[in-house]
Structure formats: C-alpha cells, structure tokens
Coordinates of C-alpha atoms and ligand atoms in Angstrom, one line a residue:
M1 CA 6.5 6.0 -2.0
C2 CA 9.5 6.6 0.3
G3 CA 10.9 5.0 3.3
I4 CA 11.3 6.8 6.7
F5 CA 13.0 5.5 9.8
G6 CA 13.8 6.9 13.2
C7 CA 15.7 5.5 16.2
I8 CA 16.5 6.3 19.8
S9 CA 19.1 4.1 21.4
K10 CA 20.3 3.8 25.0
N11 CA 23.7 2.6 23.9
G12 CA 25.7 4.1 21.2
N13 CA 25.4 6.1 18.0
V14 CA 22.3 5.5 15.9
A15 CA 23.7 6.5 12.5
P16 CA 24.9 3.0 11.4
I17 CA 21.5 1.6 12.6
I18 CA 19.6 4.1 10.5
H19 CA 21.9 3.4 7.5
E20 CA 21.2 -0.4 7.7
A21 CA 17.5 0.2 8.2
L22 CA 17.3 2.5 5.2
K23 CA 19.1 -0.2 3.1
R24 CA 16.2 -2.6 4.1
L25 CA 13.7 0.1 3.0
E26 CA 15.5 0.8 -0.3
Y27 CA 12.8 -1.2 -2.2
R28 CA 10.5 1.8 -1.4
G29 CA 12.6 4.2 -3.4
Y30 CA 16.2 5.0 -4.1
D31 CA 16.4 8.5 -5.6
S32 CA 18.2 10.0 -2.7
V33 CA 19.0 9.3 0.9
G34 CA 19.6 11.3 4.1
E35 CA 20.1 11.1 7.8
A36 CA 19.8 13.6 10.7
T37 CA 21.0 13.0 14.2
L38 CA 21.1 15.1 17.4
Y39 CA 24.2 15.4 19.5
N40 CA 25.0 17.9 22.3
G41 CA 22.1 20.2 21.3
K42 CA 23.1 20.3 17.6
L43 CA 21.5 18.9 14.5
Y44 CA 23.8 16.9 12.1
I45 CA 22.6 16.1 8.6
K46 CA 24.1 14.2 5.7
K47 CA 22.1 13.7 2.5
D48 CA 22.6 13.4 -1.2
Q49 CA 21.0 12.2 -4.4
G50 CA 21.8 8.6 -5.5
K51 CA 21.4 5.1 -4.0
I52 CA 22.3 4.5 -0.4
D53 CA 25.6 2.7 -1.2
E54 CA 26.7 5.5 -3.6
V55 CA 25.9 8.2 -1.0
H56 CA 27.6 6.3 1.8
K57 CA 30.7 5.9 -0.2
I58 CA 31.0 9.6 -0.7
H59 CA 29.7 10.9 2.7
N60 CA 30.1 8.0 5.2
L61 CA 26.6 8.0 6.6
D62 CA 27.8 6.1 9.7
D63 CA 29.9 8.8 11.4
L64 CA 27.1 11.1 12.4
P65 CA 27.2 11.5 16.1
G66 CA 24.3 11.0 18.6
N67 CA 22.0 8.4 19.9
I68 CA 18.9 9.8 18.3
G69 CA 18.2 10.3 14.6
I70 CA 15.9 10.0 11.6
G71 CA 16.5 8.8 8.0
H72 CA 14.9 8.7 4.6
T73 CA 15.1 6.9 1.3
R74 CA 13.3 8.8 -1.4
W75 CA 11.0 8.0 -4.3
A76 CA 10.6 11.5 -5.9
T77 CA 7.0 12.8 -6.3
H78 CA 7.5 16.6 -5.9
G79 CA 10.9 18.0 -7.0
A80 CA 13.6 16.3 -9.0
P81 CA 15.8 13.6 -7.3
L82 CA 18.5 16.1 -6.5
K83 CA 20.5 16.7 -3.3
V84 CA 18.5 19.8 -2.5
N85 CA 15.3 17.8 -2.5
A86 CA 16.7 14.9 -0.4
H87 CA 15.2 14.5 3.1
P88 CA 15.6 15.4 6.0
H89 CA 14.2 18.9 5.4
T90 CA 14.8 21.6 8.0
D91 CA 13.3 24.9 9.2
C92 CA 14.9 28.3 8.6
D93 CA 17.2 28.0 11.6
E94 CA 18.1 24.3 11.0
Q95 CA 16.9 23.3 14.4
I96 CA 14.1 21.0 13.2
A97 CA 14.5 18.1 10.8
V98 CA 11.6 16.2 9.1
V99 CA 11.4 13.1 7.0
H100 CA 8.2 12.4 5.2
N101 CA 6.5 9.7 3.1
G102 CA 3.4 10.8 1.3
I103 CA 2.0 13.8 -0.6
I104 CA 0.9 17.1 0.9
E105 CA -1.8 18.3 -1.3
N106 CA -2.1 21.8 0.0
F107 CA 1.7 22.5 0.1
S108 CA 1.6 25.2 -2.5
E109 CA -0.9 27.3 -0.5
L110 CA 1.0 26.6 2.7
K111 CA 4.4 27.5 1.1
L112 CA 3.1 30.8 -0.2
E113 CA 1.6 31.6 3.2
L114 CA 4.9 30.8 5.0
E115 CA 7.0 32.6 2.4
N116 CA 4.9 35.7 2.9
R117 CA 5.7 35.5 6.6
G118 CA 9.4 35.4 5.8
H119 CA 10.3 31.7 5.7
M120 CA 13.1 30.8 3.4
F121 CA 12.6 27.5 1.4
R122 CA 15.5 25.6 0.1
S123 CA 13.8 22.7 -1.8
K124 CA 11.1 22.1 -4.3
T125 CA 9.5 19.4 -2.1
D126 CA 6.1 19.4 -0.4
T127 CA 7.7 18.1 2.8
E128 CA 9.6 21.3 3.6
V129 CA 6.4 23.1 4.6
I130 CA 6.1 20.8 7.6
A131 CA 9.4 21.9 9.0
H132 CA 8.5 25.5 8.7
L133 CA 5.0 25.0 10.2
I134 CA 6.6 23.3 13.2
E135 CA 9.1 26.1 13.5
E136 CA 6.3 28.7 13.6
A137 CA 4.4 26.8 16.2
L138 CA 7.4 26.4 18.4
K139 CA 8.4 30.1 18.1
S140 CA 5.0 31.8 18.3
S141 CA 4.0 30.1 21.6
S142 CA 5.6 28.1 24.3
L143 CA 4.5 24.8 22.8
S144 CA 6.3 21.5 23.3
L145 CA 7.6 19.7 20.2
E146 CA 4.7 17.3 20.5
E147 CA 2.2 20.2 20.5
A148 CA 3.9 22.0 17.7
V149 CA 3.8 18.9 15.4
L150 CA 0.2 18.4 16.3
D151 CA -0.5 22.0 15.3
A152 CA 1.4 21.6 12.0
V153 CA -0.1 18.3 10.9
R154 CA -3.6 19.6 11.6
R155 CA -3.0 22.0 8.7
L156 CA -1.9 19.4 6.3
E157 CA -4.1 17.9 3.6
G158 CA -3.0 14.7 1.9
S159 CA -1.0 11.7 3.0
Y160 CA 1.9 11.6 5.3
A161 CA 4.0 9.5 7.6
I162 CA 6.5 11.8 9.2
A163 CA 9.3 11.7 11.8
V164 CA 10.5 14.9 13.4
V165 CA 13.5 15.8 15.6
S166 CA 14.3 19.1 17.2
T167 CA 17.3 20.5 19.1
K168 CA 14.7 21.9 21.6
E169 CA 13.8 18.5 22.8
P170 CA 16.8 16.4 21.9
D171 CA 15.5 13.1 23.5
K172 CA 12.4 12.8 21.4
I173 CA 11.2 11.8 17.9
V174 CA 7.7 12.9 17.1
C175 CA 5.9 11.0 14.3
A176 CA 2.4 11.3 12.8
R177 CA 0.5 9.3 10.2
N178 CA -2.3 9.8 7.7
E179 CA -2.7 7.2 5.0
S180 CA 1.0 6.5 4.6
P181 CA 2.3 3.5 6.6
L182 CA 4.0 3.9 10.0
V183 CA 5.0 1.2 12.5
L184 CA 7.0 1.3 15.7
G185 CA 9.6 -1.2 16.8
L186 CA 10.4 -1.8 20.5
G187 CA 13.8 -3.3 21.2
E188 CA 15.6 -4.0 24.5
N189 CA 17.6 -0.8 24.4
A190 CA 16.2 1.1 21.5
V191 CA 12.9 2.3 20.0
Y192 CA 12.2 2.7 16.3
C193 CA 9.7 4.2 13.9
A194 CA 9.6 3.1 10.3
S195 CA 7.5 3.0 7.1
D196 CA 7.6 -0.8 7.2
I197 CA 8.5 -3.7 9.5
P198 CA 11.6 -4.9 7.5
A199 CA 13.4 -1.8 8.6
F200 CA 13.8 -3.0 12.2
L201 CA 13.0 -6.7 11.9
P202 CA 16.6 -7.9 12.5
L203 CA 16.7 -5.7 15.6
T204 CA 13.3 -6.6 17.2
N205 CA 10.1 -8.4 16.3
K206 CA 8.1 -6.5 18.9
M207 CA 6.0 -3.9 17.1
V208 CA 3.1 -1.5 17.3
V209 CA 1.0 -0.3 14.3
V210 CA 0.3 3.4 14.2
N211 CA -3.2 4.2 12.7
D212 CA -4.3 7.0 10.5
G213 CA -4.9 10.2 12.4
E214 CA -2.4 9.3 15.2
L215 CA 0.7 11.1 16.5
V216 CA 3.5 9.3 18.4
V217 CA 6.1 10.5 20.8
L218 CA 9.1 8.2 21.0
S219 CA 11.5 8.7 23.9
P220 CA 14.2 6.5 25.5
E221 CA 11.4 5.3 27.9
G222 CA 9.2 4.0 25.0
F223 CA 6.2 5.4 23.1
K224 CA 3.0 7.4 23.6
I225 CA 0.2 7.6 21.0
K226 CA -2.3 10.4 20.7
K227 CA -5.2 11.1 18.3
I228 CA -4.4 14.1 16.1
S229 CA -8.0 15.3 16.2
D230 CA -8.4 15.8 19.9
A231 CA -5.0 14.9 21.4
S232 CA -6.6 12.2 23.5
L233 CA -4.3 9.3 24.6
V234 CA -4.5 5.9 22.8
T235 CA -3.4 2.7 24.5
R236 CA -2.1 0.0 22.3
E237 CA -0.4 -3.3 23.1
P238 CA 2.7 -4.3 21.1
K239 CA 2.5 -7.4 18.9
I240 CA 5.1 -9.9 18.0
V241 CA 5.7 -10.4 14.3
D242 CA 6.8 -13.9 13.2
W243 CA 7.8 -12.9 9.6
T244 CA 11.1 -13.8 8.1
P245 CA 12.9 -10.7 6.6
E246 CA 11.9 -11.9 3.1
M247 CA 8.2 -12.1 4.0
A248 CA 8.4 -8.8 5.7
V249 CA 9.6 -7.0 2.5
K250 CA 6.5 -8.4 0.8
Q251 CA 4.4 -7.4 3.8
G252 CA 3.4 -11.0 4.3
Y253 CA 2.3 -11.6 0.7
P254 CA 3.8 -14.5 -1.0
H255 CA 4.8 -12.4 -4.0
F256 CA 5.4 -8.8 -4.9
M257 CA 2.8 -9.0 -7.7
L258 CA 0.0 -9.9 -5.2
K259 CA 1.2 -7.2 -2.8
E260 CA 1.1 -4.7 -5.7
I261 CA -2.3 -5.8 -6.8
H262 CA -3.5 -5.1 -3.2
E263 CA -1.7 -1.8 -3.2
Q264 CA -3.9 -0.4 -6.0
P265 CA -6.5 1.3 -3.8
A266 CA -3.7 3.3 -2.1
C267 CA -2.0 4.1 -5.4
L268 CA -5.3 5.3 -6.9
R269 CA -5.8 7.5 -3.9
N270 CA -2.3 9.0 -4.6
T271 CA -3.2 9.7 -8.2
L272 CA -6.0 11.9 -7.0
R273 CA -3.5 14.2 -5.4
L274 CA -1.8 15.4 -8.6
Q275 CA -0.9 19.0 -8.8
E276 CA -3.6 20.7 -10.9
H277 CA -1.4 23.0 -12.8
Y278 CA 0.5 20.1 -14.4
L279 CA -2.7 18.6 -15.6
D280 CA -3.8 22.0 -16.9
L281 CA -0.5 22.6 -18.7
M282 CA -0.6 19.2 -20.3
S283 CA -4.2 19.6 -21.4
T284 CA -3.3 23.0 -23.0
F285 CA -0.6 21.3 -25.1
L286 CA -3.1 18.5 -26.1
D287 CA -5.7 21.1 -26.9
R288 CA -3.4 23.0 -29.3
A289 CA -1.9 20.0 -31.1
R290 CA -2.9 19.2 -34.6
E291 CA -2.4 15.5 -33.9
V292 CA -1.8 13.6 -30.7
F293 CA 0.0 10.3 -30.5
L294 CA -0.1 8.2 -27.3
V295 CA 3.1 6.2 -27.4
A296 CA 4.1 3.3 -25.1
C297 CA 5.0 -0.4 -24.8
G298 CA 3.4 -3.4 -23.0
T299 CA 1.0 -2.5 -20.2
S300 CA 1.6 1.2 -20.7
Y301 CA 0.4 0.8 -24.3
H302 CA -2.8 -0.8 -23.1
A303 CA -3.3 2.2 -20.8
C304 CA -2.8 4.4 -23.9
L305 CA -5.3 2.4 -25.9
A306 CA -8.0 2.9 -23.2
A307 CA -7.0 6.6 -22.9
S308 CA -7.7 7.1 -26.6
Y309 CA -11.4 6.2 -25.9
M310 CA -11.4 8.6 -22.9
F311 CA -10.0 11.5 -24.9
S312 CA -12.5 10.8 -27.7
K313 CA -15.5 10.3 -25.5
L314 CA -14.9 13.1 -23.0
A315 CA -12.9 15.8 -24.8
F316 CA -13.9 14.9 -28.4
L317 CA -10.2 14.7 -29.2
A318 CA -9.0 12.0 -31.6
T319 CA -5.7 10.5 -30.5
Y320 CA -3.5 7.8 -32.0
P321 CA -2.3 5.1 -29.6
V322 CA 0.9 3.7 -31.1
I323 CA 3.1 0.8 -30.0
A324 CA 6.4 2.6 -29.5
S325 CA 8.5 0.2 -31.5
E326 CA 6.3 0.9 -34.5
F327 CA 6.2 4.7 -34.1
V328 CA 9.3 5.5 -36.2
E329 CA 8.2 3.2 -39.1
Q330 CA 4.6 4.4 -39.1
H331 CA 4.9 8.1 -38.3
G332 CA 8.6 9.0 -38.4
K333 CA 8.3 10.9 -41.6
S334 CA 5.0 12.7 -40.9
V335 CA 5.4 13.7 -37.3
N336 CA 6.2 17.5 -37.1
I337 CA 6.1 20.7 -35.2
D338 CA 2.3 20.5 -34.9
S339 CA 2.3 17.0 -33.4
T340 CA 2.2 16.2 -29.7
I341 CA 3.5 12.9 -28.4
L342 CA 2.3 11.8 -25.0
A343 CA 4.8 9.1 -24.0
V344 CA 3.6 6.8 -21.2
S345 CA 6.2 4.6 -19.5
Q346 CA 6.3 3.3 -15.9
S347 CA 10.1 3.3 -15.9
G348 CA 10.6 6.3 -18.1
E349 CA 13.6 4.3 -19.6
T350 CA 12.0 1.9 -22.1
A351 CA 14.3 2.0 -25.2
D352 CA 11.5 1.8 -27.8
T353 CA 9.5 4.5 -26.1
L354 CA 12.5 6.8 -25.9
A355 CA 13.4 6.1 -29.5
A356 CA 9.9 7.2 -30.6
V357 CA 10.3 10.3 -28.4
N358 CA 13.7 11.1 -29.9
C359 CA 12.4 10.8 -33.4
A360 CA 9.5 13.1 -32.5
R361 CA 11.8 15.6 -30.8
Q362 CA 14.1 15.7 -33.8
R363 CA 11.2 16.7 -35.9
A364 CA 10.2 19.5 -33.4
A365 CA 7.1 17.8 -32.0
T366 CA 6.0 18.5 -28.5
V367 CA 6.8 15.7 -26.0
L368 CA 4.7 15.1 -22.9
G369 CA 5.5 12.3 -20.4
L370 CA 3.6 10.2 -17.9
T371 CA 5.9 8.1 -15.8
N372 CA 6.4 6.6 -12.4
V373 CA 10.1 7.7 -12.1
I374 CA 10.9 11.4 -11.7
G375 CA 14.4 11.9 -12.9
S376 CA 14.1 9.2 -15.6
T377 CA 15.1 10.0 -19.2
L378 CA 11.5 10.5 -20.1
T379 CA 11.1 13.3 -17.5
R380 CA 14.3 14.9 -18.8
V381 CA 13.1 15.1 -22.4
S382 CA 9.5 16.0 -21.8
R383 CA 8.1 19.6 -22.0
V384 CA 5.8 18.6 -19.2
Y385 CA 5.6 15.4 -17.3
I386 CA 3.3 13.9 -14.7
C387 CA 4.1 11.3 -12.1
Q388 CA 1.8 8.3 -11.9
Q389 CA 2.4 8.2 -8.2
S390 CA 2.5 4.4 -7.6
G391 CA 5.8 3.9 -5.9
P392 CA 8.3 1.3 -7.0
E393 CA 6.8 -1.7 -8.8
I394 CA 8.9 -4.8 -8.3
G395 CA 6.8 -7.6 -9.9
V396 CA 7.9 -7.8 -13.6
A397 CA 4.2 -7.9 -14.6
A398 CA 2.8 -4.4 -14.3
T399 CA -0.4 -4.1 -12.3
K400 CA -0.6 -0.9 -10.2
T401 CA 1.0 0.8 -13.2
F402 CA -2.1 0.2 -15.4
T403 CA -4.7 1.4 -13.0
S404 CA -2.6 4.4 -11.8
Q405 CA -1.8 5.5 -15.4
L406 CA -5.5 5.2 -16.3
S407 CA -6.6 7.3 -13.3
V408 CA -4.1 10.1 -14.4
L409 CA -5.1 9.8 -18.0
A410 CA -8.8 10.0 -17.1
Q411 CA -8.1 13.2 -15.1
L412 CA -6.3 14.6 -18.1
A413 CA -9.1 13.8 -20.4
L414 CA -11.6 15.4 -18.0
R415 CA -9.4 18.5 -17.7
L416 CA -9.3 18.8 -21.5
A417 CA -13.0 18.2 -21.8
K418 CA -13.6 21.1 -19.4
K419 CA -11.2 23.3 -21.3
R420 CA -13.0 22.5 -24.5
G421 CA -16.5 22.9 -23.0
K422 CA -17.4 19.4 -24.0
V423 CA -19.0 18.2 -20.8
S424 CA -21.5 19.8 -18.6
Q425 CA -20.6 20.8 -15.0
D426 CA -23.0 18.1 -13.8
E427 CA -21.3 15.5 -15.8
M428 CA -17.9 16.7 -14.7
D429 CA -19.0 16.6 -11.1
F430 CA -20.5 13.1 -11.6
L431 CA -17.3 11.7 -13.2
A432 CA -15.0 13.4 -10.6
E433 CA -17.1 11.8 -7.8
K434 CA -16.9 8.4 -9.5
L435 CA -13.2 8.8 -10.0
E436 CA -12.8 9.5 -6.3
S437 CA -14.8 6.4 -5.5
L438 CA -12.6 4.1 -7.5
P439 CA -10.1 3.3 -4.7
D440 CA -13.0 2.0 -2.6
V441 CA -14.4 0.1 -5.5
V442 CA -11.1 -1.6 -6.3
E443 CA -10.7 -2.4 -2.6
K444 CA -14.2 -4.1 -2.6
I445 CA -13.4 -6.1 -5.7
I446 CA -10.2 -7.5 -4.1
E447 CA -12.0 -8.2 -0.8
T448 CA -15.0 -9.9 -2.2
Q449 CA -13.7 -11.6 -5.4
E450 CA -10.2 -12.9 -4.6
E451 CA -11.3 -16.3 -3.4
N452 CA -13.7 -16.6 -6.3
V453 CA -10.9 -15.9 -8.8
K454 CA -8.7 -18.3 -7.0
R455 CA -11.3 -21.0 -7.5
I456 CA -11.7 -20.2 -11.2
A457 CA -7.9 -20.3 -11.6
K458 CA -7.9 -23.8 -10.1
K459 CA -10.7 -24.9 -12.4
Y460 CA -9.0 -23.7 -15.6
K461 CA -5.4 -24.3 -14.6
D462 CA -4.8 -26.9 -17.3
A463 CA -6.4 -24.9 -20.1
E464 CA -4.1 -24.8 -23.1
T465 CA -5.3 -21.5 -24.5
F466 CA -7.4 -18.6 -23.3
F467 CA -9.5 -16.1 -25.2
F468 CA -10.2 -12.5 -23.9
L469 CA -12.9 -10.4 -25.4
G470 CA -14.0 -6.8 -24.7
R471 CA -15.7 -4.0 -26.6
G472 CA -15.1 -0.3 -26.8
I473 CA -12.7 0.9 -24.1
N474 CA -12.6 -2.6 -22.6
T475 CA -10.9 -3.9 -25.6
A476 CA -7.8 -2.5 -23.9
T477 CA -8.8 -4.4 -20.7
A478 CA -9.0 -7.6 -22.7
Y479 CA -5.6 -7.0 -24.1
E480 CA -4.2 -6.3 -20.7
G481 CA -5.8 -9.5 -19.2
R482 CA -4.3 -11.5 -22.0
L483 CA -0.9 -10.0 -21.5
K484 CA -0.9 -10.8 -17.8
L485 CA -1.9 -14.4 -18.2
M486 CA 0.5 -15.0 -21.1
E487 CA 3.5 -13.4 -19.4
I488 CA 3.4 -14.9 -16.0
A489 CA 1.3 -18.1 -16.3
Y490 CA 2.7 -19.0 -19.8
V491 CA -0.7 -19.7 -21.2
P492 CA -0.9 -18.9 -24.9
A493 CA -3.8 -16.5 -25.1
I494 CA -5.5 -14.2 -27.6
A495 CA -7.5 -11.0 -27.1
Y496 CA -9.7 -9.3 -29.6
P497 CA -12.4 -6.6 -29.8
A498 CA -15.4 -8.9 -29.4
G499 CA -16.9 -7.7 -32.6
E500 CA -13.8 -8.9 -34.6
S501 CA -13.8 -12.3 -33.0
K502 CA -16.1 -13.8 -35.6
H503 CA -13.7 -12.7 -38.4
G504 CA -11.3 -15.5 -37.6
P505 CA -10.5 -16.4 -34.0
I506 CA -13.9 -18.0 -33.4
S507 CA -12.7 -20.9 -35.5
L508 CA -10.4 -22.0 -32.6
V509 CA -13.4 -22.4 -30.3
E510 CA -14.4 -25.9 -29.3
K511 CA -16.0 -27.5 -26.3
G512 CA -14.5 -26.2 -23.0
F513 CA -12.4 -23.5 -24.6
P514 CA -12.2 -20.7 -21.9
V515 CA -13.4 -17.3 -23.1
V516 CA -13.2 -14.4 -20.8
F517 CA -15.7 -11.6 -21.4
I518 CA -15.2 -8.1 -20.0
C519 CA -18.8 -7.1 -19.8
P520 CA -19.8 -3.8 -18.2
R521 CA -23.4 -2.6 -18.5
D522 CA -22.5 0.1 -21.0
G523 CA -23.6 0.8 -24.5
T524 CA -21.8 -2.4 -25.7
H525 CA -23.7 -4.7 -23.4
K526 CA -26.3 -5.9 -25.8
T527 CA -23.9 -6.8 -28.5
M528 CA -21.6 -8.5 -25.9
V529 CA -24.5 -10.7 -24.9
G530 CA -24.8 -11.7 -28.6
N531 CA -21.1 -12.5 -28.7
I532 CA -21.4 -14.6 -25.5
M533 CA -24.2 -16.5 -27.2
E534 CA -22.1 -17.1 -30.3
M535 CA -19.3 -18.6 -28.1
K536 CA -21.6 -20.6 -26.0
A537 CA -23.2 -22.1 -29.1
R538 CA -19.8 -23.5 -30.0
G539 CA -19.2 -25.0 -26.6
A540 CA -17.0 -22.4 -25.1
S541 CA -16.7 -22.1 -21.3
I542 CA -17.7 -18.5 -20.5
I543 CA -15.9 -16.6 -17.7
A544 CA -17.6 -13.2 -17.4
V545 CA -16.5 -10.2 -15.5
V546 CA -19.8 -8.5 -14.8
E547 CA -21.5 -5.8 -12.8
E548 CA -22.9 -7.3 -9.6
D549 CA -26.6 -7.1 -10.7
D550 CA -26.2 -8.3 -14.2
D551 CA -28.3 -11.4 -13.9
E552 CA -28.6 -11.8 -17.7
V553 CA -24.9 -12.4 -18.2
K554 CA -24.5 -14.3 -15.0
G555 CA -27.2 -16.6 -16.2
L556 CA -25.2 -17.3 -19.4
A557 CA -21.7 -17.6 -17.9
D558 CA -20.1 -20.8 -16.5
D559 CA -18.2 -18.7 -14.0
Y560 CA -18.5 -15.0 -13.3
I561 CA -16.6 -12.4 -11.3
E562 CA -18.5 -9.4 -9.9
V563 CA -17.6 -5.8 -10.0
P564 CA -19.7 -3.1 -8.2
R565 CA -22.3 -1.5 -10.5
G566 CA -22.5 2.1 -11.7
I567 CA -19.0 2.7 -12.9
P568 CA -19.0 5.1 -15.9
E569 CA -17.9 3.5 -19.1
V570 CA -14.8 5.7 -19.4
L571 CA -13.5 4.6 -16.0
S572 CA -14.5 1.0 -16.3
P573 CA -11.1 -0.5 -17.3
I574 CA -9.8 0.4 -13.8
P575 CA -12.1 -1.9 -11.8
F576 CA -12.6 -4.5 -14.6
V577 CA -8.9 -5.2 -14.9
I578 CA -8.5 -6.2 -11.2
P579 CA -10.1 -9.7 -11.6
L580 CA -7.9 -10.3 -14.7
Q581 CA -4.7 -9.5 -12.7
L582 CA -5.8 -11.8 -10.0
L583 CA -6.7 -14.5 -12.5
A584 CA -3.3 -14.3 -14.1
Y585 CA -1.6 -14.4 -10.7
Y586 CA -3.4 -17.4 -9.4
M587 CA -3.1 -19.2 -12.7
A588 CA 0.7 -18.7 -12.5
V589 CA 0.7 -20.0 -8.9
E590 CA -1.5 -23.0 -9.8
R591 CA 0.8 -23.9 -12.7
G592 CA 3.9 -23.7 -10.4
H593 CA 5.5 -20.5 -11.8
N594 CA 6.9 -17.6 -9.8
P595 CA 4.8 -14.6 -11.0
D596 CA 7.4 -12.1 -9.9
T597 CA 10.1 -13.3 -12.2
P598 CA 8.7 -14.6 -15.5
R599 CA 11.2 -16.2 -17.7
N600 CA 12.8 -14.2 -20.5
L601 CA 11.3 -10.9 -19.4
A602 CA 12.7 -7.8 -17.7
K603 CA 11.0 -5.0 -15.8
S604 CA 12.6 -2.3 -17.8
V605 CA 13.6 -3.1 -21.4
T606 CA 16.4 -0.7 -22.3
V607 CA 17.3 -2.3 -25.6
K608 CA 15.4 -1.9 -28.9
Ligands
LIG701 C1 8.4 -4.4 -20.1 C2 7.7 -4.9 -18.8 C3 6.2 -4.6 -18.9 C4 6.0 -3.1 -19.2 C5 6.8 -2.7 -20.5 C6 6.8 -1.2 -20.6 O1 8.0 -5.2 -21.1 O2 7.9 -6.3 -18.6 O3 5.6 -4.9 -17.7 O4 4.6 -2.8 -19.3 O5 8.1 -3.1 -20.4 O6 7.5 -0.6 -19.6 P1 7.4 0.9 -19.2 O7 8.4 1.1 -18.1 O8 7.8 1.7 -20.4 O9 6.0 1.2 -18.8

C-alpha cells in the first residue's frame, strides 16, 4: 500500500501542497517519498528513502517550481526501500514521471520486452515499466498523453492507481485505476487526485470517486473520466464529504481495526500477486531442509501453527511451529546447517523472532522470512523473503496480517507439494481456484454476518470468560480468536484443541458459559459434534462458526455465524477467523474499550 497524490493549481507552486498531502497519506506507507513538478517545459524531481520529515529536512521538498505536480509515499512491495526505488519513476529521457500504488503482476515480462527494445531501467520496481510503456506510445505515434497512458495501462495486469505527468503536455495529470483506490478533489482554484480523501480534505470536501477500469485527465479546467476498455466518456457528479480529518484517515470507520478487518478481501487479492520465483526459491529451501521450524510470536505464530498443517497435509512435510521466545531454549543447541527457519513477522522487527533467527544463523541454519515490511531487519537477515502484501496495519491487534500470511503460506505449501509430486494436477487446480475465491468469500462473510456478530457480542458482553475450541488446522483459528478477544476486549479466555478440552478445561463449564466452536464440515466435523454435545450437556452456551448449510450444528447451537460452504480444510482458517475478529472487535466496543489501543500492548515488540 502506498499513497499517491497529484495537484494542479491556478495560483502558485504546488510542491508545498503535495508535501502536506503526502504527510496526511503517510499512514499508507513511509519507506520513501518523492515529488515531481513541471515548470517551463522541464521536469523537476526530488525523492529519497526515509520518512517524509527526514527527506524534507535534507532536500527541502517545498522548493520545487511549478503549479502542477505529483507525489508519492511508499510502502515497498517490489524493490528495497532505497532512493533508487522511490517514486516518481521516469522514462529513459526523463520527460515522463509516474507515481503508482499497487502491484503490476506482469512487470517482469514487460520489463524484458522493453529492455530488449533498448529501454534503460534504473530501479527494481514494477512501476518503472509504466513510464517506459508511455514513452514508447508517445514516441512511436502521434498520440496525446491521455492516449499514451490508455495504451500503456491496457498492457498492465494487476492493481494500480497511477498519476502521470509529461513535459509534452505540461498542463495535465493523467490518472488511471484498477483495484487500488483513487479519488479526485475539486477545489476553488485547484484540482487533486489522491489515493485517499484525507490527502486533500483540509483543502476541499468536494470529491469524485474514480472506479476500477477508469482513466482521468485532470487539467486546470477540471476533470474528464473515460473507460479504459473503450475510451468512452463517463459523466459523474462530485459529492460532498462531511468527514472530519480523523474519520477520513479511517475511511469513515470508527476504528482502524474495523477498517483493517474490512480490508482483508483486498489484501488477500494482493497476496495472489506474489512473484512466482520467490515462492519457488523458498519452496526449494524447504524441500532440501532436514528439519523446518516455523518461528513467530502472537498472531504470526498462530499463522505458523495453521501453516504446519498445510505443509503436512499438502506437501507431506513435517514442520515445527515454535513460539519465538522459546526457540533458543528448546532448539538452540540442536539447530544446525541442515535446519531451515521460516520466520514469520508482520513488522519484521519483533525482538524474540529476531533472537531466534540470530541463534539459528550463528549455527549456520538457513533463514527464510515472511513479513509485511520490506527493509525490516528480518528481510536483511533472510536468504529469501516474501512480502505478505497487506500494507501498514495500525490497529495493535493483528487482523489482516493473519489472513494474508496464511494465504502466502498456503501458496508456499502448494508450491512445495507440486515440487514433491504430492498432489495431483486436478487437486492443485482445485485448491488454486479455491484460493482465488477467498477474497470474495471473506467479503461475503463480512457483508452478511457483521450485524449478526454485533448482536452476539451484545448478548455476551458481560461474560466473564470465553472458551474457544477447534480441531485440526482450526485449532490455530481457535487460538487466534481467543487472542483477539483477550487482548482488546479484556475477556479472560481459553482456547484448546477440542479433543483436549475434556482433559481439564471442561471442569470450568457451568450454565451459560460461552463456548465458541470453529466447526467446518471437514474430517473433524463428526467429533466436533460430539464435543458440542459434551459442552451442551454441562449447560454451556454454544456459539458455532459453521458452514451455511450445516443444519446439524446450527440445530445444536445457541447462536451461530455462517461461512460459505465448500472451503477446503487447508484454507479454512482464512474465512473462519473473520467472525472471531469481528466478535472481538464488537465485544471490545460493547465493553467500552478502544480496540485500536489495548492497554499494555504494542504493535511491534522490540524488547525480549
Ligand atoms: C505484538 C503485537 C501482535 C503481533 C505480535 C507479533 O504482540 O501486539 O499483534 O502478532 O507482536 O508481531 P510481528 O510483527 O512479529 O508479527
């Protein structure tokens, strides 16, 4: 996730306006920053790695000349967070500048094609291909900038919101959108394009939403929208937004956590755009290892636990999920050159995870990383790393992290299974198709179940304890549901593999004790029904997360939350965790707590 911004002003230089707007978009990423302006037929660019304030201190972003320009604040996905990879990116002649938010899936093919035709690339980003494609379109025929951008974006696969300026038409910004957000702002004496409303909200509250598959030409006179597919004109009336700046940053949601829960379909779509060769490389390391440890803390650990079932069931690889703070004590003496450590950390900076990784490195083990932050310590110490692609997560309680990490880990397990010849092509195709459908499935759960979960949270808001039970891979989902409820709603809660519940914790159960069952229709279903009966017999209130046509469990439950049917077992934690995230969120709200800032906790724990 990055932030893009563009501005054409009728009075005065735009550089300070862009700078301020990027500050308001900094929550979308802060690896590097850059601005490009046009003045007297020349392109001026300033960019560098680091946060906006740091870069401004060194380069003074405000003194770029001109009344038209674009800017970018970056959350790295392709290419390290270095100056060379900072946006805007330019064509060979530095006449065109592009800022981009999104992921261009086919950039490697396009880059090769362009390089073969003599284009010189400066960065490792996917974005730079866009500048060169526009350059070609402008050079090879007498196209306008608008037509050249249209030509270029028609060749792109993936997600993008872009803003482009060119010295050839120095009074225009051309933007286009597919899947990444883009809005226009219309002021008295200026027009703006941005990733998000907060960027221009202090300047104007008159806005226009740009839809997927649309291209926009901004000029001092206003805006024109066209469809990318057939270049037909679109008419759209501006709207007035009545958000406060604080509401705008949360896109109208009361809390970041709820916004991030709702972002999960989009994040899952991003995880499906990983570069194949990294998955291949990582699965090769996993395949060769004598032993594989999955090391993480908190929510990332729960993703590892679920992943251990994926690796075992799909690729027939036994892995050891280990809580990072225990790794050195448990395996510090035995880990060796034949061991591989897959460290999973949203921040890439968690001290316990890094300590485990250091111990493993000292003993010559291979370290692989899965993280959300390219440039983090974890990426620097890993032989290979993959980005979980979810953009900054601000709520302390991780939500989109869990589902994104699981989607990446599932792809890795599938890749390894293929390498090892452990799944048939039919099964591979089936699972790949199901994986692709997950963003829509998650969207549907949120759409259809949020009100229901809110009602359940109201009903149980005064419960003194909660019990979460799952079996198989959904033991991890139960742990994650418990963690969410405990950390933000402050409800003491326990989670167990359902089969183990009768070896102790069932003694806690008395009338009205809420027990949440994660109950997909997989091989564990029959025994789960038995566990539900055991709890019911002792007076527990049963809250079941079930597949929508599971009348048997619905009939037994006091309350149930539905998930679409037909999700393969190995992928089930992704949809099944969504109701539990919502439950924790609404329980926290009902109990009067701010879910974004739970007491005593930190987003990134950098002490051991
Ligand atoms: C902290 C956060 C959790 C997170 C854990 C691991 O405890 O509050 O939300 O899951 O750290 O963080 P990481 O960045 O390593 O995934």
